[in-house]
């Protein structure tokens, strides 16, 4: 799926952002990739494929909901002309409702997500899409009241992956399996943001799915 000279773009919220430097926008830069799963994926790809001239970018922004992602999509995705875009978004669409009554309802989440994908395909017809499953663990900030809504968002992303011929990365499934070996506090600090182990699990899951 990933070919020589490809530009790979990671997009999403704080889970993807993970402290990336805003002033450094260069591909493959330690500062620009943040401290989470995009950097871990980039490191493995660049180590394994040194002759392939891959360019890996991270444009995740903490706090983003799907509507925020759509608002900046032209400058932070289309204009970068990536060959592959990996998207993880959805948890803030729920969290912001519980925290400040500013979430994005599941049906509107799907509508705007489809708008974003339609725009992407229109402007970048050859782009490869990777849609990542939004996830939570019942820990910290996450309560049982979140679970049904997050399950509905996961169903949306699975449906979109099928409809748009995208690769679906099962992050929730990976974390659910990981709970058999350690509790939720080992994998996430607050039920949303992964620990180092959690980010490594995400990187492993992404690579196994996208680059089997």
PDB file of C-alpha atoms in Angstrom, residues 6-210:
ATOM      1  CA  UNK A   6       4.991   8.361  -0.967  1.00  0.00           C
ATOM      2  CA  UNK A   7       4.024  11.207   1.351  1.00  0.00           C
ATOM      3  CA  UNK A   8       2.125   9.871   4.375  1.00  0.00           C
ATOM      4  CA  UNK A   9       0.000  12.285   6.396  1.00  0.00           C
ATOM      5  CA  UNK A  10      -1.343  11.617   9.901  1.00  0.00           C
ATOM      6  CA  UNK A  11      -4.404  13.643  10.864  1.00  0.00           C
ATOM      7  CA  UNK A  12      -6.567  13.869  13.939  1.00  0.00           C
ATOM      8  CA  UNK A  13      -6.810  15.288  17.448  1.00  0.00           C
ATOM      9  CA  UNK A  14      -4.495  15.299  20.473  1.00  0.00           C
ATOM     10  CA  UNK A  15      -3.885  11.556  20.280  1.00  0.00           C
ATOM     11  CA  UNK A  16      -2.213  12.143  16.906  1.00  0.00           C
ATOM     12  CA  UNK A  17      -0.806  15.588  17.768  1.00  0.00           C
ATOM     13  CA  UNK A  18       0.934  14.324  20.935  1.00  0.00           C
ATOM     14  CA  UNK A  19       3.117  17.391  21.422  1.00  0.00           C
ATOM     15  CA  UNK A  20       4.286  17.933  17.853  1.00  0.00           C
ATOM     16  CA  UNK A  21       6.154  21.170  17.189  1.00  0.00           C
ATOM     17  CA  UNK A  22       4.119  23.708  15.224  1.00  0.00           C
ATOM     18  CA  UNK A  23       7.141  25.649  13.964  1.00  0.00           C
ATOM     19  CA  UNK A  24       8.762  22.558  12.465  1.00  0.00           C
ATOM     20  CA  UNK A  25       6.803  21.327   9.455  1.00  0.00           C
ATOM     21  CA  UNK A  26       9.495  19.261   7.747  1.00  0.00           C
ATOM     22  CA  UNK A  27       8.790  15.674   6.789  1.00  0.00           C
ATOM     23  CA  UNK A  28      10.426  12.993   8.971  1.00  0.00           C
ATOM     24  CA  UNK A  29      11.473  15.555  11.603  1.00  0.00           C
ATOM     25  CA  UNK A  30      11.526  14.390  15.221  1.00  0.00           C
ATOM     26  CA  UNK A  31      10.051  17.661  16.433  1.00  0.00           C
ATOM     27  CA  UNK A  32       7.311  17.727  13.825  1.00  0.00           C
ATOM     28  CA  UNK A  33       6.119  14.153  14.362  1.00  0.00           C
ATOM     29  CA  UNK A  34       5.215  14.493  18.040  1.00  0.00           C
ATOM     30  CA  UNK A  35       5.794  11.868  20.707  1.00  0.00           C
ATOM     31  CA  UNK A  36       3.088   9.345  19.866  1.00  0.00           C
ATOM     32  CA  UNK A  37       2.088   6.661  17.399  1.00  0.00           C
ATOM     33  CA  UNK A  38       2.874   8.694  14.217  1.00  0.00           C
ATOM     34  CA  UNK A  39       6.513   9.029  15.301  1.00  0.00           C
ATOM     35  CA  UNK A  40       6.699   5.355  16.204  1.00  0.00           C
ATOM     36  CA  UNK A  41       5.244   4.361  12.832  1.00  0.00           C
ATOM     37  CA  UNK A  42       7.548   6.781  11.019  1.00  0.00           C
ATOM     38  CA  UNK A  43      10.604   5.429  12.789  1.00  0.00           C
ATOM     39  CA  UNK A  44       9.839   1.853  11.833  1.00  0.00           C
ATOM     40  CA  UNK A  45       8.974   2.661   8.227  1.00  0.00           C
ATOM     41  CA  UNK A  46      12.052   4.833   7.748  1.00  0.00           C
ATOM     42  CA  UNK A  47      14.317   2.222   9.341  1.00  0.00           C
ATOM     43  CA  UNK A  48      12.874  -0.633   7.291  1.00  0.00           C
ATOM     44  CA  UNK A  49      12.731   1.240   3.975  1.00  0.00           C
ATOM     45  CA  UNK A  50      15.732   3.600   3.799  1.00  0.00           C
ATOM     46  CA  UNK A  51      15.837   3.604   0.014  1.00  0.00           C
ATOM     47  CA  UNK A  52      12.169   4.426  -0.544  1.00  0.00           C
ATOM     48  CA  UNK A  53      12.325   8.218   0.057  1.00  0.00           C
ATOM     49  CA  UNK A  54       9.195   8.251   2.217  1.00  0.00           C
ATOM     50  CA  UNK A  55       7.984  11.606   3.571  1.00  0.00           C
ATOM     51  CA  UNK A  56       5.958  11.384   6.796  1.00  0.00           C
ATOM     52  CA  UNK A  57       3.962  14.307   8.207  1.00  0.00           C
ATOM     53  CA  UNK A  58       1.838  14.873  11.304  1.00  0.00           C
ATOM     54  CA  UNK A  59      -0.860  17.553  11.346  1.00  0.00           C
ATOM     55  CA  UNK A  60      -2.935  16.404  14.317  1.00  0.00           C
ATOM     56  CA  UNK A  61      -4.361  19.221  16.460  1.00  0.00           C
ATOM     57  CA  UNK A  62      -5.379  18.707  20.076  1.00  0.00           C
ATOM     58  CA  UNK A  63      -9.059  19.216  20.830  1.00  0.00           C
ATOM     59  CA  UNK A  64     -10.240  18.764  17.251  1.00  0.00           C
ATOM     60  CA  UNK A  65     -13.675  17.411  16.461  1.00  0.00           C
ATOM     61  CA  UNK A  66     -14.667  16.378  12.937  1.00  0.00           C
ATOM     62  CA  UNK A  67     -15.953  19.902  12.238  1.00  0.00           C
ATOM     63  CA  UNK A  68     -12.585  21.381  13.227  1.00  0.00           C
ATOM     64  CA  UNK A  69     -10.757  18.912  11.022  1.00  0.00           C
ATOM     65  CA  UNK A  70     -12.982  19.815   8.078  1.00  0.00           C
ATOM     66  CA  UNK A  71     -12.433  23.548   8.647  1.00  0.00           C
ATOM     67  CA  UNK A  72      -8.661  23.230   8.233  1.00  0.00           C
ATOM     68  CA  UNK A  73      -8.643  20.382   5.712  1.00  0.00           C
ATOM     69  CA  UNK A  74      -7.584  22.376   2.659  1.00  0.00           C
ATOM     70  CA  UNK A  75      -4.489  23.902   4.251  1.00  0.00           C
ATOM     71  CA  UNK A  76      -3.530  20.938   6.422  1.00  0.00           C
ATOM     72  CA  UNK A  77      -4.285  18.075   4.031  1.00  0.00           C
ATOM     73  CA  UNK A  78      -5.251  18.918   0.449  1.00  0.00           C
ATOM     74  CA  UNK A  79      -2.488  21.482  -0.053  1.00  0.00           C
ATOM     75  CA  UNK A  80       0.129  18.976   1.160  1.00  0.00           C
ATOM     76  CA  UNK A  81      -0.789  16.576  -1.690  1.00  0.00           C
ATOM     77  CA  UNK A  82      -0.213  13.396   0.329  1.00  0.00           C
ATOM     78  CA  UNK A  83      -0.330   9.961  -1.238  1.00  0.00           C
ATOM     79  CA  UNK A  84      -1.810   8.402   1.911  1.00  0.00           C
ATOM     80  CA  UNK A  85      -3.879  10.043   4.640  1.00  0.00           C
ATOM     81  CA  UNK A  86      -4.468   8.361   8.003  1.00  0.00           C
ATOM     82  CA  UNK A  87      -7.353   9.880  10.000  1.00  0.00           C
ATOM     83  CA  UNK A  88      -8.244   9.348  13.660  1.00  0.00           C
ATOM     84  CA  UNK A  89     -11.044  11.603  14.921  1.00  0.00           C
ATOM     85  CA  UNK A  90     -14.173  11.185  17.004  1.00  0.00           C
ATOM     86  CA  UNK A  91     -13.481  11.094  20.721  1.00  0.00           C
ATOM     87  CA  UNK A  92     -13.717  14.884  21.159  1.00  0.00           C
ATOM     88  CA  UNK A  93     -17.058  14.874  19.357  1.00  0.00           C
ATOM     89  CA  UNK A  94     -18.319  12.963  22.392  1.00  0.00           C
ATOM     90  CA  UNK A  95     -16.044  14.385  25.112  1.00  0.00           C
ATOM     91  CA  UNK A  96     -16.857  18.021  24.290  1.00  0.00           C
ATOM     92  CA  UNK A  97     -20.563  17.299  24.722  1.00  0.00           C
ATOM     93  CA  UNK A  98     -20.090  15.877  28.193  1.00  0.00           C
ATOM     94  CA  UNK A  99     -17.592  18.583  29.138  1.00  0.00           C
ATOM     95  CA  UNK A 100     -19.057  21.739  27.583  1.00  0.00           C
ATOM     96  CA  UNK A 101     -22.192  20.805  25.613  1.00  0.00           C
ATOM     97  CA  UNK A 102     -20.263  21.466  22.386  1.00  0.00           C
ATOM     98  CA  UNK A 103     -20.017  17.998  20.907  1.00  0.00           C
ATOM     99  CA  UNK A 104     -20.971  16.794  17.444  1.00  0.00           C
ATOM    100  CA  UNK A 105     -23.949  14.449  17.233  1.00  0.00           C
ATOM    101  CA  UNK A 106     -23.291  11.055  15.651  1.00  0.00           C
ATOM    102  CA  UNK A 107     -25.381  11.744  12.543  1.00  0.00           C
ATOM    103  CA  UNK A 108     -23.676  15.099  11.977  1.00  0.00           C
ATOM    104  CA  UNK A 109     -20.294  13.455  12.619  1.00  0.00           C
ATOM    105  CA  UNK A 110     -21.028  11.061   9.756  1.00  0.00           C
ATOM    106  CA  UNK A 111     -22.291  13.850   7.478  1.00  0.00           C
ATOM    107  CA  UNK A 112     -19.233  16.041   7.961  1.00  0.00           C
ATOM    108  CA  UNK A 113     -16.849  13.081   7.772  1.00  0.00           C
ATOM    109  CA  UNK A 114     -18.389  12.162   4.401  1.00  0.00           C
ATOM    110  CA  UNK A 115     -17.998  15.765   3.241  1.00  0.00           C
ATOM    111  CA  UNK A 116     -14.328  15.642   4.213  1.00  0.00           C
ATOM    112  CA  UNK A 117     -13.752  12.366   2.360  1.00  0.00           C
ATOM    113  CA  UNK A 118     -15.658  13.569  -0.704  1.00  0.00           C
ATOM    114  CA  UNK A 119     -13.531  16.706  -0.833  1.00  0.00           C
ATOM    115  CA  UNK A 120     -10.373  14.648  -0.467  1.00  0.00           C
ATOM    116  CA  UNK A 121     -11.228  12.292  -3.307  1.00  0.00           C
ATOM    117  CA  UNK A 122     -12.320  15.178  -5.517  1.00  0.00           C
ATOM    118  CA  UNK A 123      -9.036  17.038  -5.041  1.00  0.00           C
ATOM    119  CA  UNK A 124      -6.741  14.013  -4.633  1.00  0.00           C
ATOM    120  CA  UNK A 125      -8.350  11.257  -6.711  1.00  0.00           C
ATOM    121  CA  UNK A 126      -5.439   8.825  -6.289  1.00  0.00           C
ATOM    122  CA  UNK A 127      -5.042   9.242  -2.536  1.00  0.00           C
ATOM    123  CA  UNK A 128      -5.055   6.165  -0.302  1.00  0.00           C
ATOM    124  CA  UNK A 129      -7.253   6.490   2.788  1.00  0.00           C
ATOM    125  CA  UNK A 130      -6.703   4.916   6.200  1.00  0.00           C
ATOM    126  CA  UNK A 131      -9.600   5.423   8.626  1.00  0.00           C
ATOM    127  CA  UNK A 132      -8.770   4.647  12.243  1.00  0.00           C
ATOM    128  CA  UNK A 133     -11.321   3.455  14.780  1.00  0.00           C
ATOM    129  CA  UNK A 134     -11.935   5.997  17.565  1.00  0.00           C
ATOM    130  CA  UNK A 135     -11.537   4.374  20.971  1.00  0.00           C
ATOM    131  CA  UNK A 136     -12.008   4.883  24.692  1.00  0.00           C
ATOM    132  CA  UNK A 137     -11.318   2.780  27.763  1.00  0.00           C
ATOM    133  CA  UNK A 138     -13.500   2.947  30.871  1.00  0.00           C
ATOM    134  CA  UNK A 139     -11.017   4.864  33.001  1.00  0.00           C
ATOM    135  CA  UNK A 140     -10.289   8.402  34.164  1.00  0.00           C
ATOM    136  CA  UNK A 141     -12.414  10.924  32.273  1.00  0.00           C
ATOM    137  CA  UNK A 142     -14.425   8.221  30.504  1.00  0.00           C
ATOM    138  CA  UNK A 143     -17.679   7.098  32.118  1.00  0.00           C
ATOM    139  CA  UNK A 144     -20.181   4.459  31.120  1.00  0.00           C
ATOM    140  CA  UNK A 145     -22.343   7.234  29.641  1.00  0.00           C
ATOM    141  CA  UNK A 146     -19.815   7.621  26.794  1.00  0.00           C
ATOM    142  CA  UNK A 147     -19.817   4.024  25.639  1.00  0.00           C
ATOM    143  CA  UNK A 148     -22.913   3.692  23.461  1.00  0.00           C
ATOM    144  CA  UNK A 149     -22.157   6.920  21.620  1.00  0.00           C
ATOM    145  CA  UNK A 150     -18.548   5.935  20.998  1.00  0.00           C
ATOM    146  CA  UNK A 151     -19.715   2.551  19.721  1.00  0.00           C
ATOM    147  CA  UNK A 152     -21.994   4.376  17.271  1.00  0.00           C
ATOM    148  CA  UNK A 153     -19.056   6.490  16.072  1.00  0.00           C
ATOM    149  CA  UNK A 154     -17.017   3.344  15.510  1.00  0.00           C
ATOM    150  CA  UNK A 155     -19.853   1.950  13.421  1.00  0.00           C
ATOM    151  CA  UNK A 156     -19.789   5.153  11.350  1.00  0.00           C
ATOM    152  CA  UNK A 157     -16.071   4.823  10.672  1.00  0.00           C
ATOM    153  CA  UNK A 158     -16.401   1.155   9.708  1.00  0.00           C
ATOM    154  CA  UNK A 159     -19.197   2.091   7.300  1.00  0.00           C
ATOM    155  CA  UNK A 160     -17.181   4.945   5.818  1.00  0.00           C
ATOM    156  CA  UNK A 161     -14.149   2.705   5.335  1.00  0.00           C
ATOM    157  CA  UNK A 162     -16.309   0.281   3.363  1.00  0.00           C
ATOM    158  CA  UNK A 163     -18.048   2.996   1.347  1.00  0.00           C
ATOM    159  CA  UNK A 164     -14.801   4.777   0.424  1.00  0.00           C
ATOM    160  CA  UNK A 165     -12.659   1.685  -0.103  1.00  0.00           C
ATOM    161  CA  UNK A 166     -10.410   2.762   2.755  1.00  0.00           C
ATOM    162  CA  UNK A 167      -8.274   0.657   5.079  1.00  0.00           C
ATOM    163  CA  UNK A 168      -9.882   0.353   8.531  1.00  0.00           C
ATOM    164  CA  UNK A 169      -7.551   0.225  11.540  1.00  0.00           C
ATOM    165  CA  UNK A 170      -9.223  -1.461  14.562  1.00  0.00           C
ATOM    166  CA  UNK A 171      -7.776   0.508  17.461  1.00  0.00           C
ATOM    167  CA  UNK A 172     -10.642  -0.213  19.880  1.00  0.00           C
ATOM    168  CA  UNK A 173     -10.322  -3.909  19.172  1.00  0.00           C
ATOM    169  CA  UNK A 174      -6.589  -3.762  19.829  1.00  0.00           C
ATOM    170  CA  UNK A 175      -7.081  -2.002  23.165  1.00  0.00           C
ATOM    171  CA  UNK A 176      -9.864  -4.395  24.153  1.00  0.00           C
ATOM    172  CA  UNK A 177      -7.520  -7.327  23.522  1.00  0.00           C
ATOM    173  CA  UNK A 178      -4.737  -5.585  25.444  1.00  0.00           C
ATOM    174  CA  UNK A 179      -6.973  -5.328  28.528  1.00  0.00           C
ATOM    175  CA  UNK A 180      -6.513  -9.081  28.933  1.00  0.00           C
ATOM    176  CA  UNK A 181      -2.903  -8.454  29.944  1.00  0.00           C
ATOM    177  CA  UNK A 182      -3.086  -5.122  31.831  1.00  0.00           C
ATOM    178  CA  UNK A 183      -5.731  -2.723  33.103  1.00  0.00           C
ATOM    179  CA  UNK A 184      -6.951   0.423  31.322  1.00  0.00           C
ATOM    180  CA  UNK A 185      -4.637   2.706  33.308  1.00  0.00           C
ATOM    181  CA  UNK A 186      -1.652   0.907  31.801  1.00  0.00           C
ATOM    182  CA  UNK A 187      -2.740   1.723  28.262  1.00  0.00           C
ATOM    183  CA  UNK A 188      -4.262   5.209  28.736  1.00  0.00           C
ATOM    184  CA  UNK A 189      -3.760   7.960  31.256  1.00  0.00           C
ATOM    185  CA  UNK A 190      -7.376   9.071  31.301  1.00  0.00           C
ATOM    186  CA  UNK A 191      -9.302   6.628  29.153  1.00  0.00           C
ATOM    187  CA  UNK A 192      -8.603   8.706  26.028  1.00  0.00           C
ATOM    188  CA  UNK A 193      -4.918   9.613  25.767  1.00  0.00           C
ATOM    189  CA  UNK A 194      -2.607   6.621  25.417  1.00  0.00           C
ATOM    190  CA  UNK A 195       0.452   6.003  27.533  1.00  0.00           C
ATOM    191  CA  UNK A 196       3.766   5.122  25.882  1.00  0.00           C
ATOM    192  CA  UNK A 197       2.624   1.493  25.860  1.00  0.00           C
ATOM    193  CA  UNK A 198      -0.708   2.518  24.361  1.00  0.00           C
ATOM    194  CA  UNK A 199       0.916   4.508  21.564  1.00  0.00           C
ATOM    195  CA  UNK A 200       3.201   1.559  20.824  1.00  0.00           C
ATOM    196  CA  UNK A 201       0.142  -0.703  20.636  1.00  0.00           C
ATOM    197  CA  UNK A 202      -1.438   1.740  18.184  1.00  0.00           C
ATOM    198  CA  UNK A 203       1.703   1.844  16.042  1.00  0.00           C
ATOM    199  CA  UNK A 204       1.879  -1.956  15.955  1.00  0.00           C
ATOM    200  CA  UNK A 205      -1.809  -2.212  15.044  1.00  0.00           C
ATOM    201  CA  UNK A 206      -1.537   0.421  12.303  1.00  0.00           C
ATOM    202  CA  UNK A 207       1.516  -1.183  10.729  1.00  0.00           C
ATOM    203  CA  UNK A 208       0.038  -4.687  10.892  1.00  0.00           C
ATOM    204  CA  UNK A 209      -3.120  -3.420   9.183  1.00  0.00           C
ATOM    205  CA  UNK A 210      -1.684  -1.003   6.619  1.00  0.00           C
TER     206      UNK A 210
END
